[in-house]
């Protein structure tokens, strides 16, 4: 599991990518679990971070799981369609109907 902390912006995402990719290469997990419980801010770089790790894991036959997301991060991930790429086992704050309502509203 990779526990993410602090802010995820374009400055920190670069280092996170390198660290996570090194861990993937060294440990070859079947499931990459990204724990967002310590994240205090995230911009679109966080979405890019997850998308890139999804591509890396898919190439090796693995998957990505997003856990412990604060509600605002979960909403952003759902609006970006990340639930189609990564498992989001704690998806309970925003339903598909609510997302559709936001798009139509």
Short mmCIF file of C-alpha atoms in Angstrom, two decimals:
data_model
loop_
_atom_site.label_atom_id
_atom_site.label_comp_id
_atom_site.label_asym_id
_atom_site.label_seq_id
_atom_site.Cartn_x
_atom_site.Cartn_y
_atom_site.Cartn_z
CA UNK A 1 0.00 0.00 0.00
CA UNK A 2 1.20 3.50 -0.81
CA UNK A 3 0.02 6.01 1.77
CA UNK A 4 -0.15 9.44 0.21
CA UNK A 5 0.18 12.51 2.42
CA UNK A 6 0.10 16.27 2.10
CA UNK A 7 -0.64 18.07 -1.14
CA UNK A 8 -0.72 16.39 -4.54
CA UNK A 9 0.03 19.06 -7.11
CA UNK A 10 2.26 19.18 -10.16
CA UNK A 11 5.36 19.67 -7.98
CA UNK A 12 4.77 16.72 -5.66
CA UNK A 13 3.21 14.45 -8.30
CA UNK A 14 6.55 14.13 -10.08
CA UNK A 15 8.23 12.73 -6.96
CA UNK A 16 5.26 10.55 -6.10
CA UNK A 17 5.31 9.06 -9.61
CA UNK A 18 8.98 8.17 -9.30
CA UNK A 19 8.59 6.70 -5.80
CA UNK A 20 5.49 4.67 -6.68
CA UNK A 21 6.96 3.44 -9.97
CA UNK A 22 10.11 2.32 -8.13
CA UNK A 23 7.98 0.45 -5.59
CA UNK A 24 6.01 -1.20 -8.42
CA UNK A 25 9.22 -2.23 -10.15
CA UNK A 26 10.83 -3.54 -6.95
CA UNK A 27 7.83 -5.38 -5.45
CA UNK A 28 5.70 -6.23 -8.51
CA UNK A 29 2.35 -6.10 -6.68
CA UNK A 30 -0.81 -7.50 -8.25
CA UNK A 31 -2.83 -4.69 -6.67
CA UNK A 32 -1.48 -1.19 -6.13
CA UNK A 33 -3.42 0.32 -3.23
CA UNK A 34 -3.21 4.09 -3.00
CA UNK A 35 -4.31 5.35 0.41
CA UNK A 36 -5.46 8.98 0.24
CA UNK A 37 -6.21 9.36 3.97
CA UNK A 38 -3.33 11.80 4.49
CA UNK A 39 -3.96 13.97 1.42
CA UNK A 40 -4.89 17.56 2.28
CA UNK A 41 -5.10 18.96 -1.28
CA UNK A 42 -5.21 17.49 -4.76
CA UNK A 43 -5.42 19.12 -8.18
CA UNK A 44 -5.63 17.47 -11.61
CA UNK A 45 -2.08 16.17 -11.15
CA UNK A 46 -3.54 13.60 -8.77
CA UNK A 47 -5.79 12.27 -11.52
CA UNK A 48 -2.79 12.07 -13.83
CA UNK A 49 -0.84 10.27 -11.12
CA UNK A 50 -3.54 7.61 -10.80
CA UNK A 51 -3.98 7.25 -14.58
CA UNK A 52 -0.28 6.71 -15.10
CA UNK A 53 -0.03 4.11 -12.34
CA UNK A 54 -3.12 2.38 -13.78
CA UNK A 55 -1.35 2.09 -17.16
CA UNK A 56 1.79 0.72 -15.51
CA UNK A 57 -0.15 -1.82 -13.47
CA UNK A 58 -2.28 -2.88 -16.45
CA UNK A 59 0.86 -3.63 -18.47
CA UNK A 60 1.98 -6.06 -15.76
CA UNK A 61 -1.47 -7.62 -15.35
CA UNK A 62 -2.22 -5.80 -12.10
CA UNK A 63 -4.82 -3.32 -10.92
CA UNK A 64 -5.17 -0.15 -8.85
CA UNK A 65 -7.33 0.41 -5.78
CA UNK A 66 -8.05 3.86 -4.36
CA UNK A 67 -8.76 3.86 -0.63
CA UNK A 68 -9.57 6.24 2.21
CA UNK A 69 -10.31 9.18 -0.03
CA UNK A 70 -11.65 12.34 1.57
CA UNK A 71 -15.07 13.13 0.12
CA UNK A 72 -13.87 15.94 -2.16
CA UNK A 73 -11.17 13.72 -3.68
CA UNK A 74 -13.66 10.91 -4.18
CA UNK A 75 -15.99 13.30 -6.01
CA UNK A 76 -13.19 14.51 -8.27
CA UNK A 77 -12.11 10.94 -9.03
CA UNK A 78 -15.67 9.91 -9.86
CA UNK A 79 -16.28 12.93 -12.09
CA UNK A 80 -13.05 12.10 -13.92
CA UNK A 81 -14.27 8.54 -14.46
CA UNK A 82 -11.50 6.98 -12.40
CA UNK A 83 -13.96 4.40 -11.06
CA UNK A 84 -13.79 2.82 -14.52
CA UNK A 85 -10.02 2.33 -14.19
CA UNK A 86 -9.46 1.72 -10.50
CA UNK A 87 -11.34 -0.08 -7.77
CA UNK A 88 -12.87 2.35 -5.29
CA UNK A 89 -14.18 0.08 -2.52
CA UNK A 90 -15.38 2.90 -0.28
CA UNK A 91 -17.51 4.63 -2.90
CA UNK A 92 -20.37 5.67 -0.72
CA UNK A 93 -20.39 9.44 -0.58
CA UNK A 94 -21.33 9.99 -4.23
CA UNK A 95 -23.60 7.70 -6.21
CA UNK A 96 -23.83 7.40 -9.98
CA UNK A 97 -27.23 9.13 -9.86
CA UNK A 98 -25.74 12.09 -7.99
CA UNK A 99 -22.93 12.33 -10.55
CA UNK A 100 -25.44 12.33 -13.39
CA UNK A 101 -27.43 15.04 -11.61
CA UNK A 102 -24.29 17.18 -11.33
CA UNK A 103 -23.64 16.78 -15.07
CA UNK A 104 -27.22 17.70 -15.96
CA UNK A 105 -27.59 20.45 -13.38
#
